[in-house]
Coordinates of C-alpha atoms and ligand atoms in Angstrom, one line a residue:
M1 CA -27.1 -9.7 -0.5
I2 CA -25.3 -7.4 -2.7
P3 CA -26.0 -7.1 -6.4
V4 CA -23.4 -7.8 -8.9
N5 CA -22.0 -5.3 -11.2
R6 CA -23.2 -6.9 -14.6
T7 CA -20.8 -4.8 -17.0
E8 CA -18.2 -6.8 -18.8
P9 CA -15.4 -7.5 -15.9
A10 CA -12.1 -5.8 -16.4
W11 CA -9.1 -7.8 -16.8
W12 CA -7.6 -7.2 -13.4
T13 CA -11.0 -8.3 -11.6
T14 CA -9.2 -11.8 -12.1
S15 CA -5.8 -10.7 -11.4
V16 CA -3.6 -10.8 -8.3
V17 CA -0.8 -8.0 -7.9
Y18 CA 2.5 -8.7 -6.1
Q19 CA 4.5 -5.5 -4.8
V20 CA 8.4 -5.7 -5.0
Y21 CA 10.1 -3.2 -2.8
P22 CA 13.2 -3.1 -4.8
R23 CA 15.7 -2.1 -2.2
S24 CA 14.7 -5.1 0.0
F25 CA 14.0 -7.9 -2.8
A26 CA 17.2 -9.5 -4.1
D27 CA 20.4 -7.8 -4.4
S28 CA 22.7 -9.1 -7.8
D29 CA 25.7 -7.1 -7.4
G30 CA 26.3 -7.7 -3.4
D31 CA 26.3 -4.1 -2.6
G32 CA 23.6 -4.9 0.3
I33 CA 20.9 -3.1 -1.8
G34 CA 18.5 -4.9 -3.8
D35 CA 18.2 -3.9 -7.6
L36 CA 16.7 -4.5 -10.9
A37 CA 18.8 -7.3 -11.9
G38 CA 18.0 -9.0 -8.7
V39 CA 14.1 -8.9 -9.4
T40 CA 14.4 -10.2 -13.0
G41 CA 16.4 -13.1 -11.5
R42 CA 13.5 -14.1 -9.1
L43 CA 10.7 -13.6 -11.9
D44 CA 10.5 -17.7 -12.1
Y45 CA 9.7 -17.6 -8.6
L46 CA 6.7 -15.1 -8.9
H47 CA 5.7 -17.0 -12.1
E48 CA 5.5 -20.1 -9.9
L49 CA 3.3 -18.6 -7.3
G50 CA 1.1 -17.4 -10.2
I51 CA 0.8 -13.5 -10.0
D52 CA -0.5 -11.6 -12.9
V53 CA 1.0 -8.0 -12.1
L54 CA 4.4 -6.8 -10.4
W55 CA 4.1 -3.3 -8.9
L56 CA 7.7 -2.1 -8.5
S57 CA 8.1 0.6 -5.6
P58 CA 10.3 3.5 -6.9
I59 CA 13.5 2.8 -8.9
Y60 CA 14.0 6.5 -10.0
P61 CA 17.1 8.4 -9.3
S62 CA 16.7 9.8 -5.6
P63 CA 18.5 11.0 -2.9
Q64 CA 16.8 8.3 -1.1
D65 CA 15.7 10.4 1.7
D66 CA 12.6 8.4 1.9
N67 CA 13.7 5.2 0.4
G68 CA 13.1 6.5 -3.6
Y69 CA 9.6 8.3 -2.8
D70 CA 11.9 11.5 -3.1
I71 CA 12.2 11.4 -6.8
S72 CA 15.1 13.6 -8.4
D73 CA 14.5 12.5 -12.1
Y74 CA 10.9 10.9 -13.2
Q75 CA 12.5 9.2 -16.3
D76 CA 15.6 7.2 -15.6
V77 CA 16.9 4.6 -13.1
D78 CA 18.8 5.1 -9.7
P79 CA 22.3 3.5 -10.1
L80 CA 21.8 2.1 -6.9
F81 CA 19.2 -0.2 -8.8
G82 CA 20.7 -0.5 -12.4
T83 CA 20.1 1.3 -15.4
L84 CA 17.2 2.0 -18.0
A85 CA 18.3 -1.3 -19.8
D86 CA 18.0 -3.3 -17.0
L87 CA 14.2 -2.1 -16.4
D88 CA 13.7 -2.9 -20.1
E89 CA 15.0 -6.3 -19.5
L90 CA 13.0 -6.6 -16.4
I91 CA 9.8 -5.4 -18.5
A92 CA 10.6 -7.9 -21.4
Q93 CA 11.3 -10.8 -19.1
A94 CA 8.1 -10.2 -17.0
H95 CA 6.0 -10.0 -20.3
Q96 CA 7.4 -13.0 -21.5
R97 CA 5.9 -14.7 -18.5
G98 CA 2.4 -13.0 -18.8
I99 CA 3.5 -10.7 -15.8
K100 CA 2.7 -6.9 -16.1
I101 CA 4.7 -4.1 -14.7
V102 CA 3.0 -1.3 -12.7
M103 CA 5.3 1.4 -11.8
D104 CA 5.1 3.8 -8.6
L105 CA 3.9 7.3 -9.6
V106 CA 5.2 9.8 -6.9
V107 CA 3.7 13.1 -8.2
N108 CA 2.4 14.8 -5.1
H109 CA 5.8 15.9 -4.4
T110 CA 9.4 15.6 -5.9
S111 CA 12.8 15.4 -4.2
D112 CA 14.1 18.8 -3.4
E113 CA 17.1 17.8 -5.7
H114 CA 14.8 17.4 -8.9
P115 CA 15.8 20.1 -11.6
W116 CA 12.1 21.5 -11.4
F117 CA 12.5 22.3 -7.4
V118 CA 16.1 23.5 -8.0
E119 CA 15.0 25.9 -10.6
S120 CA 11.8 26.9 -8.6
R121 CA 14.2 27.8 -5.5
S122 CA 16.5 29.7 -7.3
S123 CA 14.3 33.0 -7.5
V124 CA 11.1 34.2 -6.7
D125 CA 10.9 35.3 -10.4
S126 CA 11.8 31.8 -11.7
P127 CA 9.5 30.4 -14.4
K128 CA 9.1 27.4 -12.2
R129 CA 8.4 29.4 -9.0
D130 CA 4.7 28.4 -9.1
W131 CA 5.2 24.9 -9.8
Y132 CA 5.7 24.2 -5.8
W133 CA 3.9 25.9 -2.9
W134 CA 5.7 28.8 -1.8
R135 CA 4.2 31.1 0.7
P136 CA 5.3 34.0 3.0
A137 CA 5.6 33.8 6.7
R138 CA 2.4 34.3 8.8
P139 CA 1.7 38.2 9.0
G140 CA 3.2 39.7 12.1
T141 CA 5.8 37.1 12.6
T142 CA 9.8 37.1 12.0
P143 CA 10.1 35.0 9.0
G144 CA 12.4 31.6 10.1
E145 CA 11.1 31.8 13.8
P146 CA 9.1 29.0 15.2
G147 CA 5.4 29.7 14.7
A148 CA 6.1 31.8 11.8
E149 CA 5.3 28.9 9.2
P150 CA 2.3 30.1 6.8
T151 CA -0.2 27.5 8.4
N152 CA 0.2 25.3 11.4
W153 CA 0.2 21.9 9.5
G154 CA 2.4 19.2 10.6
S155 CA 4.2 17.0 8.3
F156 CA 4.0 13.0 8.2
F157 CA 7.4 12.8 9.1
S158 CA 7.3 15.1 12.2
G159 CA 7.9 18.8 12.6
P160 CA 6.1 21.2 10.6
A161 CA 5.0 20.8 7.0
W162 CA 6.5 24.1 6.0
E163 CA 10.5 24.8 5.1
Y164 CA 12.0 28.1 5.6
D165 CA 14.1 28.9 2.7
E166 CA 16.5 31.8 3.8
A167 CA 17.7 32.8 0.4
S168 CA 14.4 34.0 -0.8
G169 CA 12.5 34.6 2.5
E170 CA 9.6 32.3 1.7
Y171 CA 8.3 28.9 3.0
Y172 CA 7.7 25.8 1.0
L173 CA 5.3 23.3 1.6
H174 CA 6.1 19.5 2.3
L175 CA 3.4 17.2 3.6
F176 CA 6.3 14.5 4.0
S177 CA 10.1 15.1 4.5
R178 CA 11.7 18.6 4.1
K179 CA 13.2 17.1 1.0
Q180 CA 10.0 16.2 -0.6
P181 CA 8.4 19.5 -1.6
D182 CA 4.8 19.6 -3.0
L183 CA 4.1 20.1 -6.4
N184 CA 1.4 22.5 -7.4
W185 CA -1.2 21.0 -9.5
E186 CA -3.1 24.1 -9.9
N187 CA -0.3 25.0 -12.4
P188 CA -1.7 23.5 -15.8
E189 CA 2.4 23.2 -16.9
V190 CA 3.0 21.0 -13.7
R191 CA 0.2 18.7 -14.8
R192 CA 1.3 18.7 -18.7
A193 CA 5.0 17.6 -17.5
I194 CA 3.6 14.7 -15.6
H195 CA 1.0 13.5 -18.2
Q196 CA 3.8 13.6 -20.8
M197 CA 6.1 11.7 -18.4
M198 CA 3.4 9.0 -17.8
R199 CA 3.1 8.8 -21.7
W200 CA 6.9 8.2 -22.0
W201 CA 6.5 5.3 -19.5
L202 CA 3.6 3.8 -21.2
D203 CA 5.7 3.9 -24.8
R204 CA 8.4 2.1 -22.6
G205 CA 6.3 -0.9 -22.2
V206 CA 5.0 -0.5 -18.6
D207 CA 1.3 -1.5 -17.6
G208 CA 0.2 1.2 -15.2
F209 CA 0.6 3.2 -12.5
R210 CA 0.1 3.1 -8.6
M211 CA -0.3 6.7 -7.6
D212 CA 1.3 7.6 -4.2
V213 CA -0.9 9.7 -1.8
I214 CA -2.7 10.9 -5.2
N215 CA -5.6 12.3 -3.1
M216 CA -3.4 14.8 -1.7
I217 CA -2.6 16.6 -5.0
S218 CA -5.4 19.2 -4.9
K219 CA -5.2 21.7 -2.1
E220 CA -8.0 23.9 -0.7
L221 CA -7.0 27.5 -1.4
P222 CA -6.0 29.5 0.5
P223 CA -4.2 27.0 2.7
R224 CA -5.3 27.8 6.3
D225 CA -4.7 26.6 10.1
G226 CA -6.0 23.1 11.1
A227 CA -7.4 21.8 14.2
V228 CA -4.9 21.3 17.3
P229 CA -4.2 18.6 18.5
T230 CA -3.9 16.6 15.2
A231 CA -6.7 14.3 14.3
E232 CA -6.0 10.8 13.3
R233 CA -6.3 10.3 9.6
D234 CA -6.5 6.4 8.8
G235 CA -3.0 5.6 9.6
V236 CA -1.2 8.4 8.4
V237 CA -1.0 11.0 11.1
P238 CA 0.9 14.3 11.0
A239 CA 3.1 13.7 13.9
G240 CA 3.8 16.0 16.7
A241 CA 0.9 17.4 19.0
V242 CA 1.7 20.7 18.6
H243 CA 0.9 21.0 14.9
G244 CA -2.5 21.6 13.3
D245 CA -4.2 18.8 10.9
G246 CA -4.0 20.0 7.4
G247 CA -6.0 16.9 6.2
P248 CA -9.1 18.7 5.4
F249 CA -7.6 21.1 3.4
F250 CA -5.7 18.4 1.4
L251 CA -7.3 14.8 1.5
C252 CA -9.5 14.8 -1.5
G253 CA -9.3 18.5 -2.3
P254 CA -11.6 20.4 -4.5
R255 CA -10.1 19.7 -7.9
I256 CA -9.2 15.8 -7.2
H257 CA -11.7 14.5 -9.4
E258 CA -10.9 17.0 -12.3
F259 CA -7.3 16.3 -12.0
L260 CA -7.6 12.5 -12.0
A261 CA -10.3 12.8 -15.0
E262 CA -7.7 14.9 -16.8
M263 CA -5.0 12.6 -16.0
H264 CA -6.9 9.8 -17.5
A265 CA -8.2 11.5 -20.6
E266 CA -4.6 12.5 -21.2
V267 CA -2.8 9.3 -20.4
V268 CA -4.9 6.4 -20.0
A269 CA -7.7 6.9 -22.5
G270 CA -7.7 4.4 -25.2
H271 CA -5.4 1.9 -23.5
E272 CA -8.1 0.8 -20.4
A273 CA -8.2 -2.8 -21.7
T274 CA -4.7 -3.5 -20.8
L275 CA -3.6 -0.8 -18.0
L276 CA -4.1 -0.9 -14.4
T277 CA -4.2 2.3 -12.3
V278 CA -4.7 2.2 -8.3
G279 CA -4.6 5.4 -6.4
E280 CA -3.0 5.5 -2.7
M281 CA -5.7 7.4 -0.8
P282 CA -5.2 7.9 3.0
G283 CA -8.6 9.2 4.6
V284 CA -10.6 8.3 1.5
T285 CA -14.3 7.7 2.2
I286 CA -16.4 5.1 0.7
E287 CA -18.7 7.8 -1.1
Q288 CA -15.4 9.3 -2.7
A289 CA -14.0 5.9 -3.5
Q290 CA -17.1 5.2 -5.5
L291 CA -16.7 8.2 -7.4
F292 CA -12.9 7.5 -7.8
T293 CA -13.8 4.0 -9.0
D294 CA -17.0 4.3 -11.0
P295 CA -15.8 3.1 -14.5
D296 CA -18.3 5.7 -16.0
R297 CA -16.2 8.4 -14.6
H298 CA -12.9 7.3 -15.8
E299 CA -10.7 8.6 -13.0
V300 CA -8.9 5.3 -11.7
D301 CA -9.7 1.7 -11.5
M302 CA -9.1 1.2 -7.9
V303 CA -7.9 2.9 -4.5
F304 CA -6.2 1.9 -1.4
Q305 CA -8.1 2.8 1.3
F306 CA -6.8 3.0 5.0
E307 CA -9.6 2.0 7.2
H308 CA -9.1 -1.6 7.9
V309 CA -5.3 -0.9 8.7
G310 CA -6.7 1.8 11.3
V311 CA -8.8 -0.5 13.3
D312 CA -6.1 -1.4 15.6
Q313 CA -4.8 2.3 16.3
G314 CA -5.9 4.7 19.2
D315 CA -4.7 8.4 19.1
S316 CA -1.9 7.8 16.4
K317 CA -0.6 5.0 14.5
W318 CA 1.7 4.3 17.3
D319 CA -0.7 4.0 19.8
V320 CA -1.7 0.4 19.2
L321 CA -4.8 -1.4 20.4
P322 CA -5.7 -5.0 20.6
L323 CA -7.6 -6.2 17.4
R324 CA -11.3 -6.2 17.6
L325 CA -12.3 -8.7 14.8
T326 CA -15.7 -7.3 14.9
A327 CA -14.4 -3.6 14.0
L328 CA -12.4 -5.4 11.0
K329 CA -15.4 -7.0 9.8
E330 CA -17.3 -3.8 10.0
S331 CA -15.0 -1.9 8.1
L332 CA -14.3 -4.6 5.3
G333 CA -18.0 -5.5 5.2
R334 CA -18.8 -1.7 4.5
W335 CA -16.2 -1.4 1.8
Q336 CA -17.5 -4.5 0.1
E337 CA -21.0 -3.2 0.1
G338 CA -20.2 0.4 -0.6
L339 CA -18.2 -0.7 -4.0
A340 CA -20.8 -3.5 -5.1
K341 CA -22.7 -1.6 -7.7
A342 CA -20.0 0.5 -9.1
G343 CA -16.3 0.6 -8.4
W344 CA -13.9 -1.7 -7.2
N345 CA -12.1 -2.7 -4.1
S346 CA -8.1 -3.3 -3.8
L347 CA -7.6 -5.9 -0.9
Y348 CA -4.4 -5.7 1.0
W349 CA -3.0 -6.5 4.5
N350 CA 0.6 -5.5 3.8
N351 CA 2.6 -3.0 1.8
H352 CA 5.9 -1.3 2.4
D353 CA 4.1 0.9 4.9
Q354 CA 2.4 -1.6 7.0
P355 CA 3.9 -3.9 9.8
R356 CA 3.7 -7.6 8.8
V357 CA 0.3 -8.9 9.0
V358 CA 0.8 -12.3 10.5
S359 CA 2.6 -10.6 13.5
R360 CA -0.2 -7.9 13.5
F361 CA -3.7 -9.6 13.2
G362 CA -2.3 -13.1 13.2
D363 CA 0.0 -15.1 15.4
D364 CA 3.5 -15.3 14.6
G365 CA 4.6 -17.8 17.3
E366 CA 3.1 -21.3 17.6
H367 CA 0.5 -20.7 14.9
R368 CA 2.5 -18.5 12.4
V369 CA 1.9 -21.1 9.3
R370 CA -1.6 -21.4 9.9
S371 CA -2.6 -18.1 10.9
A372 CA -0.8 -16.6 7.8
K373 CA -2.7 -19.1 5.8
L374 CA -6.2 -17.7 7.2
L375 CA -5.2 -14.1 6.6
G376 CA -4.4 -15.0 3.1
T377 CA -7.6 -16.9 2.6
V378 CA -9.9 -14.2 4.3
L379 CA -8.4 -11.5 2.0
H380 CA -8.3 -13.4 -1.1
L381 CA -12.1 -14.6 -0.9
H382 CA -13.2 -10.8 -0.9
R383 CA -14.3 -9.0 -3.7
G384 CA -11.9 -7.1 -5.2
T385 CA -8.1 -7.4 -6.6
P386 CA -5.8 -9.0 -4.0
Y387 CA -2.3 -7.6 -3.6
V388 CA 0.4 -9.7 -2.2
Y389 CA 3.5 -7.7 -0.4
Q390 CA 6.7 -9.6 -0.7
G391 CA 7.4 -12.3 1.8
E392 CA 3.6 -12.4 2.7
E393 CA 3.3 -15.4 0.9
L394 CA 6.1 -17.0 3.3
G395 CA 4.5 -15.7 6.2
M396 CA 7.0 -13.3 7.0
T397 CA 7.0 -11.5 10.4
N398 CA 8.0 -8.3 12.1
A399 CA 11.6 -8.1 13.0
P400 CA 12.9 -8.0 16.6
F401 CA 14.5 -4.7 16.4
A402 CA 16.5 -4.1 19.5
A403 CA 17.1 -0.4 19.7
V404 CA 16.5 2.9 17.8
E405 CA 19.8 2.1 15.8
D406 CA 18.4 -0.9 14.1
F407 CA 15.6 1.5 12.3
R408 CA 16.4 3.0 9.1
D409 CA 12.9 4.6 7.9
I410 CA 12.8 8.5 8.2
E411 CA 9.3 8.2 9.8
S412 CA 10.4 6.0 12.5
V413 CA 13.8 7.8 13.1
N414 CA 12.2 11.4 13.0
H415 CA 9.1 10.3 15.4
Y416 CA 11.5 8.6 18.1
R417 CA 13.6 11.9 18.0
S418 CA 10.6 14.3 18.1
A419 CA 8.6 12.1 20.6
V420 CA 11.6 11.9 23.1
E421 CA 12.1 15.5 22.7
L422 CA 8.4 16.3 23.8
G423 CA 8.9 14.1 26.8
A424 CA 7.8 10.8 25.8
D425 CA 9.1 7.7 27.5
P426 CA 11.8 6.4 25.2
R427 CA 11.0 2.8 26.0
R428 CA 7.1 3.2 25.0
V429 CA 8.0 5.1 21.6
L430 CA 10.4 2.3 20.8
D431 CA 7.6 -0.3 21.6
G432 CA 5.4 1.7 19.0
L433 CA 8.2 1.7 16.4
R434 CA 8.6 -2.2 16.9
R435 CA 4.8 -2.8 16.3
M436 CA 3.8 -0.4 13.8
G437 CA 7.2 0.8 12.2
R438 CA 7.5 0.5 8.4
D439 CA 10.8 -1.3 8.6
N440 CA 9.2 -4.4 9.5
A441 CA 8.1 -4.5 6.0
R442 CA 11.5 -3.6 4.7
T443 CA 13.8 -6.3 6.3
P444 CA 15.4 -8.3 3.4
M445 CA 13.3 -10.7 1.6
Q446 CA 14.1 -14.4 2.8
W447 CA 15.0 -16.5 0.1
D448 CA 17.2 -19.0 1.9
A449 CA 18.9 -19.9 5.4
S450 CA 22.5 -18.5 4.5
P451 CA 23.7 -15.7 6.4
G452 CA 22.5 -13.1 4.2
A453 CA 19.1 -14.8 3.5
G454 CA 19.9 -15.3 -0.1
F455 CA 19.1 -11.3 -0.5
T456 CA 22.6 -10.2 -0.4
T457 CA 26.1 -11.7 -0.3
G458 CA 27.2 -8.3 1.1
T459 CA 26.3 -6.4 3.9
P460 CA 22.5 -5.7 4.0
W461 CA 21.5 -2.0 4.2
I462 CA 18.9 -3.2 6.9
G463 CA 19.2 -6.3 9.2
V464 CA 17.9 -9.6 8.1
N465 CA 15.2 -11.2 10.3
P466 CA 17.1 -14.0 12.2
N467 CA 14.1 -16.2 11.5
H468 CA 15.1 -16.5 8.0
V469 CA 16.8 -19.8 8.9
E470 CA 13.3 -21.5 9.1
V471 CA 11.2 -18.7 7.3
N472 CA 12.5 -18.8 3.7
A473 CA 11.4 -19.2 0.0
E474 CA 13.7 -22.4 -0.5
T475 CA 12.1 -24.0 2.5
A476 CA 8.5 -23.1 1.5
V477 CA 8.6 -23.9 -2.3
A478 CA 9.9 -27.5 -1.5
D479 CA 6.7 -27.8 1.3
P480 CA 3.6 -28.5 -0.3
D481 CA 2.0 -27.5 3.1
S482 CA 3.8 -24.1 3.2
V483 CA 2.1 -20.7 3.1
F484 CA 3.6 -20.0 -0.3
H485 CA 1.7 -23.1 -1.8
H486 CA -1.5 -21.9 -0.2
Y487 CA -1.1 -18.4 -1.6
R488 CA -0.5 -20.2 -5.1
R489 CA -3.8 -22.1 -4.5
L490 CA -5.7 -19.0 -3.5
I491 CA -4.3 -17.2 -6.8
E492 CA -5.2 -20.3 -8.8
L493 CA -8.7 -20.4 -7.5
R494 CA -9.3 -16.8 -8.4
R495 CA -9.1 -17.7 -11.9
S496 CA -10.4 -21.4 -11.6
E497 CA -13.6 -20.5 -9.7
P498 CA -15.7 -17.2 -11.3
A499 CA -17.4 -16.9 -8.1
V500 CA -14.1 -15.8 -6.1
A501 CA -13.7 -12.7 -8.4
L502 CA -17.0 -11.8 -9.4
G503 CA -19.6 -13.3 -7.1
D504 CA -21.7 -11.1 -4.7
F505 CA -20.4 -10.7 -1.0
T506 CA -22.7 -11.1 2.1
M507 CA -21.0 -10.7 5.7
L508 CA -22.3 -13.3 8.3
L509 CA -21.8 -13.5 12.2
E510 CA -21.2 -9.6 12.3
D511 CA -20.9 -9.7 16.1
D512 CA -19.0 -12.9 16.5
P513 CA -15.5 -11.8 18.0
V514 CA -13.5 -14.8 16.6
V515 CA -15.0 -16.0 13.6
Y516 CA -14.8 -14.4 10.2
A517 CA -17.7 -15.7 7.8
F518 CA -18.9 -14.6 4.5
L519 CA -20.8 -15.8 1.4
R520 CA -20.0 -15.2 -2.1
R521 CA -22.6 -16.1 -4.7
L522 CA -22.5 -16.2 -8.4
G523 CA -25.2 -17.7 -10.7
D524 CA -25.9 -21.1 -8.7
V525 CA -22.7 -21.3 -7.3
E526 CA -22.2 -20.2 -3.5
L527 CA -18.7 -20.4 -1.6
L528 CA -18.6 -19.9 2.2
T529 CA -15.5 -19.0 4.0
V530 CA -15.2 -19.5 8.0
A531 CA -12.2 -18.5 9.6
N532 CA -11.3 -18.9 13.4
F533 CA -9.3 -15.8 14.4
S534 CA -8.2 -17.2 17.7
G535 CA -5.7 -19.8 19.3
A536 CA -8.8 -21.7 20.8
P537 CA -11.3 -24.0 18.7
A538 CA -14.4 -22.4 17.7
R539 CA -17.6 -23.3 16.2
P540 CA -18.9 -21.1 13.4
A541 CA -22.4 -20.1 14.4
V542 CA -23.3 -20.0 10.6
P543 CA -27.0 -21.0 10.1
G544 CA -27.3 -24.4 8.5
Y545 CA -23.5 -24.8 9.0
D546 CA -24.1 -28.8 9.2
E547 CA -25.3 -28.8 5.6
W548 CA -22.2 -26.9 4.4
L549 CA -20.0 -29.7 6.0
E550 CA -21.6 -31.9 3.3
A551 CA -20.6 -29.6 0.5
E552 CA -17.0 -29.6 -1.1
L553 CA -14.2 -28.2 0.7
L554 CA -12.4 -26.0 -1.8
L555 CA -9.6 -25.1 0.4
G556 CA -8.4 -25.3 4.0
N557 CA -5.4 -25.0 6.2
V558 CA -5.7 -27.9 8.6
A559 CA -5.2 -31.2 7.0
G560 CA -7.8 -33.8 7.3
S561 CA -10.2 -31.3 9.3
S562 CA -13.9 -31.8 8.7
G563 CA -16.0 -31.5 12.1
P564 CA -18.4 -28.6 13.0
E565 CA -15.6 -27.0 15.0
L566 CA -12.8 -24.9 13.6
A567 CA -9.3 -25.6 15.0
A568 CA -7.2 -22.8 16.2
W569 CA -6.6 -20.5 13.5
E570 CA -8.4 -22.8 10.9
A571 CA -9.9 -21.5 7.8
R572 CA -12.0 -23.2 5.3
V573 CA -13.7 -22.4 2.0
H574 CA -16.6 -24.6 1.2
R575 CA -18.5 -24.5 -2.4
R576 CA -21.9 -25.7 -3.3
T577 CA -24.4 -25.3 -6.1
M578 CA -27.7 -23.9 -5.3
T579 CA -30.5 -26.1 -6.2
G580 CA -34.2 -25.1 -6.9
Ligands
NOJ601 C1 2.9 6.7 0.6 C2 4.1 5.8 0.4 O1 3.5 4.3 0.4 C3 5.2 6.0 1.3 O2 6.2 5.1 1.4 C4 5.9 7.5 1.4 O3 6.6 7.4 2.4 C5 5.1 8.5 1.3 N1 3.7 8.2 0.4 C6 5.5 9.7 0.7 O4 5.6 9.4 -0.9

């Protein structure tokens, strides 16, 4: 049994966060792209779902090379999404409904069109030259020629991580696209500018930050070659077998804890009681996460780790393996245990970078509704703060992309081009994109059965999933048995039953290949969750399950079911009070 952290629980231990990807959420002006007024118009829906916090993916001015994760002005709103006044209105309207707003903070890199980079690039003597990672060509090579890059690192979006700048004869580092140059956090002026910008947002009324790839901001110096072929890094893989793996030099680098502690002291200190900070951290280990999230260290409240979304991956994220439930349990169970004494878990299946979970770990055909409810139940009953990604509460599925032309995401488009150039079978590459491509998460939110799915009256920037005629919010809200109402109950349960938020966690049946089972305990209250991850009936081999059957059934996904056997994709949460 894992002991409970006895300190005063933070407000976000009982909260649920909902992620909005504004581009795909709701389009108020018919241009085919979602916007802020669209989000504001849907706040009542989110309020009905019961969420506490809304995390907004980037809405800042951006050339949109990576859908806004390439920012050219940190303190404004892209006209695509509206104006600062629209954002103020969204914040005010959300606050009126008791919903906090968390902004995406993308400060590992800027856009190459950000004035900082424009200035940095303008001359080797520019006062901002050192704000980015400029390096000469590898000694003994001809600058600009293949292989002359300062290190052999691959970028996450295919090709080398260094771009040659002919005008100055030097290279700049970009771990993501060439339009996303990495900021140099070694330079204290950079850090000061970022802290200032963050304070500006807090003054504007936002309630925290989700920090994009924040464990990449500290790089080991000097940058050196990485191992070839590239090693898998928990779901984020520098593409292209010819490149080296720079991960060991930039994932949780030498000054990362110092930088986050400094950011906390400069920006967050004094506001802890109301703010939320969550760091996205590919490749983070439990030991590191303990340090990042230990409240006494004042770094971040929680991190997004990637281990459990890597359990179905082979040599790269595109190499998809069948899910082994035992591996998923082993991973999530270890994270539960690892952050039990100090620190806190964030819990997620989905976000704008992951395929839809009901297609990935559930059954998006015959058992779509039931398996979506099961997945929600299992996740929300873990100890940690659950994140719901738009449409997850409807059981939205992956999209039936027919051809490479249907994809919009730079990662998918670049991977297809580079893999096919390297000789891969285009059909296999396409199959990988269909299963793992980020666009699966980015098809428009399905509000109703109309041709634009209620998302837009215009032409959507990416195709609407044809299943919106049956999978949509209008139908789900009207149906008390829908995935939506199941999620609503799960969110409610977190507030009404303290053991859901704060109980300790014990994994059961670690070796069972189909049943996921665990206990939560707080005081004399004990909760048992059992879930059948299969399309055939299964009997949970939980010791004393017959007695549990006498206990209260807090939540289930199969009406009227009560026997010792779970139906296909059935999940149950039992509650009892321990006596003696
Ligand atoms: C992680 C974000 O979630 C992803 O969407 C983005 O492409 C990269 N960071 C680069 O900002």
